[in-house]
XYZ file of C-alpha atoms in Angstrom:
731
model
C 87.144 62.674 97.860
C 85.425 59.826 99.664
C 83.905 57.280 97.491
C 81.008 54.816 99.675
C 81.786 53.006 102.951
C 78.722 50.823 102.503
C 79.387 50.003 98.908
C 79.075 46.231 98.166
C 82.203 43.554 99.350
C 84.077 42.994 96.876
C 87.010 40.169 96.641
C 90.470 42.089 97.045
C 93.910 40.676 96.109
C 96.213 40.165 98.951
C 98.643 42.226 97.108
C 96.312 44.992 96.862
C 95.681 44.070 100.970
C 99.372 44.540 101.928
C 99.488 48.087 99.841
C 96.810 49.505 100.995
C 98.191 47.889 104.638
C 101.894 49.315 103.486
C 100.231 53.201 102.210
C 98.038 53.418 105.688
C 100.958 52.684 107.705
C 103.046 55.374 106.185
C 100.132 57.905 105.904
C 99.816 57.706 109.750
C 103.451 57.315 110.262
C 103.594 60.799 108.338
C 100.859 62.268 109.971
C 102.673 61.914 113.878
C 105.557 63.676 111.886
C 103.711 66.513 110.818
C 101.092 67.434 114.007
C 103.090 66.168 116.822
C 106.718 66.704 116.194
C 106.645 69.289 113.593
C 109.260 66.830 112.069
C 107.956 65.706 108.922
C 110.421 64.072 106.800
C 107.965 64.562 103.423
C 106.892 67.235 101.566
C 103.220 68.046 101.252
C 102.960 67.598 97.521
C 104.938 63.485 98.857
C 102.097 63.061 101.403
C 99.428 64.584 99.480
C 100.955 61.681 96.568
C 100.586 59.016 99.439
C 96.747 60.232 100.868
C 95.917 59.878 96.687
C 97.079 56.657 96.252
C 95.289 54.837 99.449
C 91.985 56.279 98.574
C 92.432 55.355 94.631
C 93.418 51.799 96.354
C 90.134 52.037 98.086
C 87.984 53.531 95.268
C 88.663 50.446 93.290
C 88.394 47.802 96.331
C 85.336 49.643 98.997
C 86.038 46.647 101.277
C 89.303 48.065 102.466
C 87.456 51.481 103.473
C 87.267 50.787 107.179
C 86.807 53.142 110.131
C 90.451 52.735 110.523
C 91.153 53.851 107.331
C 93.748 56.998 106.947
C 91.064 58.465 104.079
C 88.292 58.385 107.296
C 90.527 60.152 109.742
C 91.064 64.068 110.151
C 94.495 62.927 111.669
C 96.246 60.584 113.774
C 96.527 60.134 118.392
C 99.707 60.739 119.552
C 101.444 61.008 122.780
C 101.674 64.558 123.754
C 102.854 66.422 127.416
C 99.604 69.000 126.300
C 96.555 68.005 128.342
C 93.866 66.575 126.199
C 90.394 68.478 125.770
C 86.819 67.237 123.462
C 85.919 70.054 120.825
C 81.485 69.891 121.160
C 81.567 69.732 117.590
C 84.227 67.893 115.386
C 86.713 69.806 113.444
C 87.046 68.567 110.172
C 89.939 68.715 107.249
C 89.450 69.063 103.921
C 89.416 67.204 100.522
C 91.906 67.986 98.066
C 91.737 68.703 94.643
C 94.755 69.894 92.131
C 92.789 70.116 88.207
C 90.360 71.668 86.677
C 88.779 68.715 86.502
C 88.649 67.625 90.125
C 87.383 71.046 91.027
C 84.504 70.227 88.077
C 83.648 66.711 89.516
C 83.330 68.847 93.140
C 80.865 71.360 92.000
C 78.472 69.257 89.544
C 77.974 66.640 92.733
C 77.437 70.033 94.641
C 75.029 71.265 92.192
C 73.166 67.553 91.793
C 72.766 67.024 95.994
C 71.353 70.920 96.469
C 68.819 70.406 93.522
C 68.939 74.280 92.936
C 70.669 76.838 90.752
C 69.883 79.381 93.952
C 73.162 79.625 95.564
C 76.723 81.062 96.130
C 80.508 79.792 96.680
C 82.576 81.417 99.520
C 86.182 81.766 97.941
C 89.236 82.555 100.402
C 92.776 81.624 100.752
C 93.650 78.300 101.981
C 96.289 79.435 105.157
C 99.372 77.171 105.596
C 99.350 77.221 109.488
C 98.229 75.318 112.552
C 94.219 74.778 113.037
C 93.481 76.093 116.010
C 89.893 76.076 117.992
C 88.912 78.699 120.529
C 85.959 78.325 122.999
C 83.851 81.569 124.023
C 81.763 81.202 126.694
C 79.124 83.975 127.806
C 82.023 86.594 125.380
C 85.351 84.717 127.352
C 87.556 83.108 125.555
C 87.892 80.065 127.917
C 90.234 77.465 125.773
C 92.370 77.062 122.902
C 93.171 73.829 121.084
C 94.663 72.236 118.356
C 92.724 70.524 115.889
C 93.994 67.079 116.636
C 92.296 64.282 115.927
C 89.119 66.618 115.224
C 87.072 65.089 118.170
C 90.216 65.421 120.901
C 93.105 67.897 120.142
C 95.854 69.422 122.803
C 94.962 72.533 125.304
C 97.097 75.504 124.189
C 95.364 78.433 125.926
C 97.908 80.006 127.796
C 100.251 80.026 124.824
C 96.717 81.630 122.438
C 96.171 84.556 125.079
C 99.784 85.733 124.142
C 98.362 86.527 120.774
C 97.288 90.023 120.672
C 95.059 90.141 117.707
C 92.602 87.557 119.471
C 90.135 88.769 122.355
C 90.233 87.491 125.448
C 86.618 89.127 125.313
C 83.853 89.064 122.399
C 82.913 92.977 121.589
C 79.208 93.747 121.361
C 76.166 92.901 123.458
C 74.737 90.094 121.099
C 77.556 87.056 121.908
C 75.815 83.442 122.218
C 75.757 81.898 125.013
C 78.293 79.058 123.637
C 80.581 79.352 120.202
C 83.687 77.466 119.181
C 85.527 79.469 116.322
C 87.555 77.641 114.063
C 91.219 79.026 112.398
C 94.773 78.882 111.231
C 97.327 80.512 113.726
C 100.119 81.203 111.045
C 103.896 83.291 111.175
C 103.792 86.027 108.435
C 106.343 85.470 105.412
C 108.533 88.453 106.089
C 108.438 88.187 109.819
C 109.631 84.231 109.320
C 112.452 85.355 107.253
C 113.416 88.086 109.020
C 113.795 85.846 112.139
C 115.608 82.923 109.919
C 118.029 85.771 108.849
C 118.338 86.890 112.603
C 118.995 83.007 113.917
C 121.665 82.392 110.941
C 123.420 85.783 111.628
C 123.432 84.646 115.244
C 125.209 80.970 113.918
C 121.887 78.599 114.984
C 120.168 76.662 112.875
C 117.101 78.563 111.015
C 113.494 77.279 111.378
C 112.781 75.102 108.256
C 109.011 76.690 107.802
C 106.505 79.167 109.020
C 103.887 76.183 109.615
C 106.104 74.213 111.881
C 107.458 77.859 113.576
C 103.788 78.682 114.382
C 103.173 74.893 115.718
C 106.046 74.716 117.922
C 105.566 77.881 118.980
C 102.570 76.889 120.655
C 102.817 73.975 121.722
C 106.377 74.594 123.795
C 105.373 74.733 127.647
C 106.217 78.862 128.603
C 103.904 80.978 127.064
C 106.571 83.798 127.784
C 108.362 82.495 124.465
C 105.374 82.800 122.778
C 104.890 86.267 123.242
C 107.640 86.810 122.026
C 107.423 86.092 118.770
C 105.063 87.780 115.965
C 102.004 84.815 115.451
C 98.776 85.744 113.964
C 95.570 84.154 113.443
C 92.632 84.376 110.340
C 88.957 82.775 111.825
C 87.475 81.138 108.960
C 84.542 79.343 110.240
C 81.788 78.306 113.668
C 81.621 74.914 115.281
C 79.478 74.871 118.241
C 76.824 77.214 118.229
C 74.598 77.946 121.198
C 72.370 80.836 122.074
C 72.248 82.839 118.983
C 70.583 82.482 115.896
C 69.726 83.532 112.302
C 72.983 82.600 110.137
C 72.102 82.158 106.743
C 75.716 82.781 104.912
C 78.925 81.659 106.080
C 79.980 85.575 104.160
C 77.664 87.171 106.595
C 78.542 85.275 109.277
C 82.120 86.228 108.491
C 80.850 90.172 109.626
C 79.756 88.829 112.664
C 82.911 86.978 113.864
C 84.578 90.990 113.031
C 82.464 92.644 114.374
C 83.896 90.557 117.407
C 86.718 91.598 117.248
C 88.087 88.320 116.247
C 90.322 88.570 112.732
C 88.556 87.295 109.685
C 90.460 87.148 106.403
C 90.980 90.249 103.855
C 91.094 87.973 100.676
C 87.397 86.020 100.507
C 85.051 86.562 97.788
C 81.486 85.554 97.639
C 80.858 84.481 93.533
C 77.976 82.942 92.053
C 79.499 80.391 89.295
C 82.377 78.136 88.863
C 83.825 80.297 86.142
C 84.786 83.246 88.969
C 86.158 80.526 91.510
C 88.506 79.929 88.941
C 88.899 83.485 88.426
C 89.951 83.864 92.017
C 92.018 80.813 91.894
C 94.011 81.963 88.901
C 94.589 85.595 90.153
C 95.748 84.338 93.766
C 97.756 81.709 91.460
C 99.954 84.381 90.240
C 100.044 87.113 92.892
C 99.992 84.329 96.048
C 103.877 86.219 97.215
C 101.224 89.509 97.158
C 100.041 88.235 100.798
C 101.219 87.972 104.549
C 101.190 84.875 105.238
C 102.055 81.582 103.492
C 99.229 79.982 101.113
C 98.764 76.664 99.662
C 95.909 76.399 97.470
C 92.318 77.623 97.769
C 89.159 76.974 99.862
C 86.291 77.171 98.162
C 82.511 76.717 100.229
C 79.069 76.933 99.520
C 77.859 80.114 101.403
C 74.692 79.489 102.016
C 74.665 77.952 105.391
C 71.425 75.159 105.390
C 72.514 74.156 102.680
C 75.971 73.324 104.381
C 73.206 71.139 106.395
C 71.814 69.453 103.799
C 75.040 67.975 102.023
C 76.726 66.892 105.225
C 80.039 65.225 105.684
C 81.737 62.657 105.349
C 84.139 60.958 108.476
C 86.977 63.282 107.482
C 86.013 66.354 105.615
C 82.630 68.193 104.649
C 81.135 67.644 101.650
C 79.826 71.669 100.553
C 83.944 72.691 100.816
C 86.772 71.661 98.592
C 90.624 72.902 98.682
C 92.556 73.747 95.881
C 95.473 73.105 95.743
C 98.520 75.121 93.752
C 102.066 73.891 92.798
C 103.917 72.715 95.738
C 106.899 75.339 96.735
C 108.413 72.933 99.054
C 109.965 69.584 98.430
C 112.343 67.281 99.511
C 115.279 65.915 97.385
C 118.500 64.893 97.298
C 121.930 66.955 98.212
C 124.218 66.006 95.376
C 126.803 68.145 95.971
C 127.835 71.542 96.752
C 130.137 73.997 94.567
C 130.683 77.581 94.500
C 129.780 80.560 91.634
C 131.380 83.528 90.875
C 129.211 86.614 90.441
C 129.422 89.950 88.839
C 131.323 92.014 91.573
C 133.634 88.815 92.244
C 131.011 86.959 95.267
C 132.299 83.818 95.353
C 128.553 81.639 96.685
C 127.836 78.292 97.638
C 124.967 76.986 95.722
C 123.662 73.224 95.543
C 123.306 70.670 92.858
C 120.393 68.773 93.656
C 118.618 65.347 92.299
C 116.461 66.973 89.669
C 113.298 67.568 91.171
C 109.741 69.365 90.012
C 108.548 72.408 92.606
C 106.290 75.165 91.327
C 105.368 74.076 88.061
C 109.402 73.404 86.740
C 112.043 71.174 87.181
C 115.464 72.383 89.575
C 118.983 71.245 89.977
C 120.397 73.987 91.619
C 119.544 75.639 94.712
C 121.165 78.982 96.227
C 122.574 78.794 99.493
C 124.141 82.600 100.332
C 126.998 81.878 101.963
C 129.017 79.322 103.774
C 128.217 80.493 107.046
C 124.568 80.285 105.992
C 125.742 76.306 104.794
C 127.037 76.006 108.058
C 124.125 76.980 110.295
C 121.416 75.462 108.103
C 122.952 72.004 109.008
C 123.338 70.479 105.818
C 125.038 68.146 104.977
C 126.465 67.018 101.012
C 124.352 63.229 101.237
C 121.408 65.013 102.700
C 118.215 64.702 101.973
C 116.853 68.151 102.514
C 113.643 70.769 101.867
C 113.966 72.902 98.837
C 111.994 76.016 98.478
C 110.677 77.774 94.961
C 108.332 80.365 95.670
C 107.322 82.378 91.933
C 110.184 83.504 90.169
C 112.776 83.375 93.184
C 115.693 81.217 92.885
C 115.533 77.761 94.279
C 116.759 77.990 98.231
C 117.197 75.177 100.561
C 115.850 75.658 104.011
C 117.367 72.865 106.021
C 118.365 69.018 106.024
C 115.864 65.806 107.202
C 118.016 64.902 109.837
C 116.388 62.166 110.551
C 116.866 60.074 107.634
C 120.922 60.447 107.546
C 123.089 57.133 107.256
C 126.285 58.422 108.064
C 127.311 58.275 104.352
C 126.917 62.642 104.378
C 129.858 64.978 104.563
C 130.501 69.058 104.942
C 131.355 70.822 102.770
C 134.637 72.835 102.630
C 134.890 75.922 101.112
C 137.593 76.995 98.789
C 140.250 79.336 98.896
C 140.430 79.660 95.509
C 138.621 81.311 92.459
C 137.424 78.281 91.147
C 137.799 79.845 87.068
C 140.744 82.012 87.550
C 142.738 80.535 90.340
C 142.757 83.446 92.492
C 143.419 83.516 96.563
C 139.201 84.830 97.532
C 139.110 86.880 100.343
C 136.373 89.359 102.288
C 136.823 92.873 100.804
C 137.594 94.368 104.221
C 137.659 93.079 107.497
C 134.132 91.280 108.821
C 132.823 90.671 105.523
C 131.167 87.194 105.783
C 131.381 87.170 101.858
C 134.238 85.920 100.198
C 135.370 87.925 96.994
C 137.628 87.483 93.994
C 139.618 90.196 93.820
C 140.612 89.888 89.852
C 137.736 91.814 88.755
C 139.174 92.851 85.632
C 141.050 88.842 84.413
C 138.208 86.849 85.941
C 136.433 85.301 83.246
C 133.353 84.670 85.450
C 132.552 87.927 86.348
C 133.261 89.265 83.038
C 130.535 86.912 81.788
C 128.395 87.769 84.478
C 128.837 91.225 84.355
C 128.418 90.812 80.395
C 125.180 89.023 80.872
C 123.827 91.244 83.474
C 124.532 94.428 81.343
C 122.991 93.061 78.089
C 119.564 91.784 81.021
C 116.215 92.852 81.269
C 117.385 95.341 84.642
C 119.992 97.079 81.954
C 120.076 97.461 78.356
C 117.153 94.535 77.270
C 119.378 93.235 74.308
C 116.874 90.238 72.917
C 119.345 87.495 71.427
C 121.601 88.373 73.973
C 121.681 85.577 76.761
C 124.087 83.422 78.836
C 125.681 81.132 75.414
C 126.087 84.239 74.292
C 128.137 86.597 76.720
C 130.080 82.966 77.438
C 131.264 83.192 74.261
C 132.056 86.366 73.906
C 134.144 86.099 76.808
C 135.547 82.903 76.772
C 135.606 81.018 73.323
C 137.224 78.351 72.006
C 141.017 78.701 71.291
C 141.494 79.768 69.045
C 139.605 82.437 68.590
C 140.327 85.566 70.643
C 137.682 86.913 73.270
C 135.659 89.912 70.943
C 135.204 91.663 75.066
C 138.312 92.328 76.772
C 135.369 94.294 78.779
C 132.256 95.333 78.872
C 133.468 98.704 77.340
C 134.073 96.795 73.800
C 130.025 95.419 73.500
C 129.364 98.232 71.162
C 132.276 97.694 68.790
C 131.163 94.146 68.027
C 130.988 93.495 64.384
C 129.770 90.290 62.555
C 132.888 89.412 61.493
C 134.016 88.732 64.911
C 131.064 86.475 65.197
C 130.801 83.952 62.938
C 133.850 81.990 63.898
C 132.931 81.491 67.127
C 132.389 77.956 68.942
C 131.529 78.356 72.957
C 130.542 75.222 75.347
C 126.858 75.292 76.064
C 126.755 76.422 79.894
C 123.788 75.359 81.693
C 122.515 78.824 83.461
C 122.363 77.873 87.220
C 125.993 76.470 87.668
C 128.004 78.051 85.038
C 129.206 74.636 83.603
C 129.201 73.150 80.817
C 126.111 71.004 79.402
C 127.094 67.571 78.384
C 125.144 65.053 76.203
C 122.936 62.419 77.319
C 124.064 60.048 75.310
C 127.354 60.580 74.776
C 128.425 62.102 78.117
C 130.569 64.977 75.932
C 130.158 68.171 76.695
C 128.258 70.358 74.414
C 130.029 72.649 71.751
C 127.810 75.020 69.296
C 129.337 77.702 66.965
C 127.587 80.521 67.816
C 126.846 83.181 65.750
C 126.607 81.382 62.287
C 124.610 78.886 60.716
C 126.204 75.947 59.176
C 126.881 77.350 55.633
C 129.178 79.802 58.105
C 126.179 82.424 57.294
C 124.850 84.880 60.044
C 122.352 83.453 62.086
C 119.406 85.345 62.229
C 119.801 86.018 65.921
C 122.917 87.392 65.578
C 122.400 90.230 62.963
C 119.024 90.795 65.700
C 121.346 90.814 68.234
C 123.781 93.707 66.557
C 120.426 95.890 65.518
C 119.214 95.496 69.388
C 122.772 96.636 70.216
C 122.955 100.056 68.826
C 119.398 100.531 69.670
C 120.822 99.863 73.297
C 123.168 103.327 72.946
C 120.343 105.847 73.118
C 118.804 103.521 77.079
C 117.966 106.355 79.501
C 120.966 106.745 81.585
C 120.168 104.952 84.734
C 120.269 101.631 82.677
C 123.688 102.055 82.095
C 124.582 103.270 85.660
C 122.879 99.975 86.596
C 124.941 97.744 83.847
C 128.394 99.081 85.280
C 127.940 96.704 87.951
C 129.333 98.471 91.021
C 128.496 96.980 94.346
C 125.878 97.839 96.457
C 124.754 100.195 93.395
C 121.303 98.450 91.833
C 118.158 99.623 90.185
C 116.890 101.873 93.012
C 120.534 103.812 93.474
C 121.209 103.871 89.785
C 117.656 105.828 89.349
C 118.028 108.058 92.136
C 121.880 108.656 90.691
C 120.362 109.804 87.402
C 117.321 111.759 88.503
C 119.734 113.481 90.330
C 122.802 114.363 88.275
C 121.993 113.224 84.651
C 125.043 112.633 83.272
C 127.786 109.985 83.716
C 130.373 112.993 84.261
C 128.558 114.806 86.879
C 128.317 111.785 89.155
C 132.330 110.888 88.598
C 132.866 114.585 89.580
C 130.829 114.713 92.655
C 132.051 114.357 96.006
C 131.608 111.297 97.571
C 129.746 113.820 100.773
C 127.340 115.405 97.087
C 126.539 111.479 96.767
C 125.531 110.545 99.884
C 122.821 113.421 99.753
C 121.030 111.804 97.104
C 117.604 109.895 98.684
C 118.223 106.026 98.230
C 121.994 106.468 97.926
C 123.594 107.061 100.975
C 127.081 107.072 102.247
C 127.959 102.781 101.553
C 126.896 103.314 98.373
C 129.003 106.692 97.594
C 132.348 105.289 98.767
C 131.586 102.196 96.406
C 130.852 104.602 94.008
C 133.947 106.575 94.552
C 136.506 103.877 94.361
C 134.625 102.330 90.629
C 136.066 105.365 89.448
C 139.214 105.526 90.776
C 140.480 102.685 88.603
C 141.692 103.444 85.241
C 140.295 100.368 83.629
C 136.420 101.403 84.833
C 136.838 104.852 83.597
C 138.295 102.936 80.169
C 135.179 101.166 79.818
C 132.687 104.704 79.933
C 135.330 106.100 77.588
C 134.876 103.004 74.905
C 131.075 103.740 75.287
C 131.564 107.020 74.326
C 133.308 106.755 71.569
C 131.031 104.144 70.304
C 128.372 106.655 70.882
C 126.266 105.359 73.532
C 124.048 108.336 75.169
C 125.740 108.350 78.881
C 123.556 111.654 79.934
C 119.342 112.121 80.005
C 117.738 114.981 77.810
C 118.186 118.242 80.207
C 121.715 117.411 81.092
C 123.567 120.539 82.029
C 120.617 122.490 81.603
C 119.052 125.006 84.729
C 115.246 123.863 84.041
C 113.728 124.503 87.751
C 112.217 121.504 88.789
C 110.596 118.932 86.698
C 106.521 118.186 86.721
C 106.915 115.719 89.221
C 109.606 116.371 91.018
C 108.825 115.528 94.985
C 106.135 112.862 93.270
C 106.631 109.421 94.920
C 104.560 106.987 92.934
C 103.987 103.262 92.556
C 102.634 101.125 89.328
C 101.748 97.574 89.905
C 99.556 95.861 87.219
C 99.365 95.419 83.681
C 99.078 98.444 82.009
C 97.853 98.660 78.221
C 99.692 100.915 76.695
C 102.734 101.159 79.162
C 105.317 98.353 80.024
C 105.956 98.421 83.514
C 109.288 99.540 83.253
C 108.189 101.935 80.379
C 106.158 103.405 82.874
C 108.799 103.801 85.249
C 110.886 105.533 82.731
C 108.119 107.847 81.703
C 107.657 109.113 85.965
C 111.164 109.238 86.279
C 112.025 111.488 83.422
C 110.000 114.300 84.869
C 111.514 113.882 87.799
C 108.959 111.133 89.678
C 110.235 108.367 92.130
C 108.932 104.719 91.762
C 108.863 102.666 94.612
C 107.925 99.127 94.964
C 105.922 99.385 98.110
C 102.763 101.496 99.009
C 103.171 103.863 101.925
C 101.483 107.186 103.591
C 103.844 108.727 101.857
C 103.286 107.327 98.636
C 101.593 110.337 96.147
C 99.771 107.724 93.976
C 99.811 104.460 92.569
C 98.974 103.969 89.207
C 97.223 100.437 88.654
C 96.605 97.998 85.362
C 94.829 94.930 85.269
C 95.405 92.243 88.758
C 96.789 94.937 90.661
C 96.675 92.334 94.017
C 97.320 94.034 96.911
C 98.915 97.032 96.305
C 95.774 98.189 94.891
C 94.173 97.015 98.175
C 96.892 98.599 100.287
C 96.239 102.369 98.793
C 92.998 101.935 99.296
C 92.992 100.554 103.046
C 95.537 103.911 103.248
C 93.314 106.049 101.243
C 96.653 106.791 98.298
C 95.410 108.754 95.505
C 94.630 105.561 93.056
C 95.177 106.446 88.832
C 94.125 103.964 85.730
C 95.391 104.257 83.163
C 93.665 107.159 81.964
C 94.606 108.577 84.954
C 97.945 108.337 84.584
C 98.338 109.695 80.746
C 96.464 112.951 82.628
C 99.119 112.875 85.355
C 102.076 112.970 82.569
C 100.404 115.799 80.765
C 98.479 117.526 82.712
C 101.198 117.041 86.582
C 99.111 115.865 89.936
C 96.362 118.771 90.179
C 94.815 117.256 87.830
C 95.489 113.651 88.363
C 93.987 113.930 91.882
C 90.809 115.093 89.802
C 90.500 112.416 88.237
C 91.830 109.518 91.160
C 89.686 106.270 91.598
C 87.315 106.799 94.646
C 87.866 105.274 97.548
C 86.082 102.301 98.564
C 84.964 101.904 102.100
């Protein structure tokens, strides 16, 4: 929060004045790049750091906090081809907090200034879009403008008129003589990703992020172009208001705006105290990617409008509202190199090695670049400053370069012609494929290592203590030890005697390259399964026990673990549900395979090609000889329809008595199809704690929702009994 502008003057050292001038100039420059040019060269997090540094300096030397300081202005003035228009009431920005201490300090100031405990907080998501002001006169939309400096903005009326959900005339008879509606125009994430995928496919440069795309779309001169883009808006406030009285709470105002036909947020909640604010922040911190638009935080507002007036505002922000900013998911860093990695199906993929940087709460050194065509379409060069994004658990991705920072030393990436691990010539699997692959599926050490690692992982057999180091050690130990795994068929025959002598490099998980000692620079080597006395490590013995347990995993887990191209968890579950044994899948015709819901022609062809290889069939023979169960219960029996046959079920949230995967397997073993998205075709949605947007969509579509007790009824008594105990639909 800004300090007191009328504090006593202090003697400001020359060094502090110089630093203040330098910081102020940087903040102004980056605001122009962000707001006017939609071409930022630093990340939002870096900008926030600059602004906080400036505010801290002004807190230390209040004399520096003049009306011309960037901390006292919403934005900077800049030249534009669009007409300037003046807002009737100033559009403010928001002050930010980044931790609980900052939030608590703001809340304590509110409590002190309000002087009462009789108030509420309104929590809503902070949409990362373009701030827009809509002016309605006698119910008719007469102007749309950007926020601009807060006092004047750019006239974007023709472009905003093309956004379908923004009404040209307000609904109802009881509308004000004049009202300014504030909100954010945004590009939905799914639509943005689809648009970028199409641009890359067409050889065009992808857009950097949804916010800049929305801003550029509204500032270009041809409304016909804007009309082709999937822009949306969410409104979150009122500016000037004439000819209308009686608004007591902001949450009530939102209901009024909605009744006028304006698009209000579905993610707002009135709470009683700061602990409930914290719960709202924590919930969407964990579920921020379940929302259709980009968010970078939560806005917390005092709900009572008269109390908002009592608290007032600083030169740039209201005192009655604050923005909690989540850890940034986009940062800028240096692209050190572009390497290639080999996946479990032979696909050779470029990936970026960047200067280590913290993003979304973790340090990142590697990021995906998908394929050589994407590298070219994105226009990234080795040595560029690049925009890196890490969203939740998604693999970090390079979005594009900051081209304006190039100095001429950057160089293009050249895709290698040979596999970096086995030297086999790379080629597309068939004509027209974008991806290059290593065709040496049986002997390529990289492919075997990745297949074994995937087979032991969470999506397949869930073998604890079997990580990347173990996968590398078992497939390519240091000489003179021979690899215990010639292929994944040997997994269930491992003995402790085979494991004890193995030494291997410690590999970096992202790059597959040996890690080096930071002091000596030497590659790290470990005795993987034995301690210093040559005795088995506890983890090694536990790993063998878990491998033995994995023999009885459901069939779908093994099908998925075979790393057949195009066959992932969903197709594996469909195949297991239909055929119930690996033998029946192998014996099925291509037409029979393609007819399975969730399989289709491409996967059917891939399955037949996989089973045609002798060494693939040998993997299954080895597993069967080792006692692996290669069929589900009831295989080969004519037992008729299973009790949940034909149902489609979604499981969301945290269940107390079932893991997510365990719940899925219970459903699938009874014939149900388990999917990840809710639609009108969904039969039931099973919800645990913190179910997120899937629960909300189920209520919206009136799909029956079961809590864990109802889930037990579904499993034990069937769908009719479960329907009787479904949760009531929220109106």
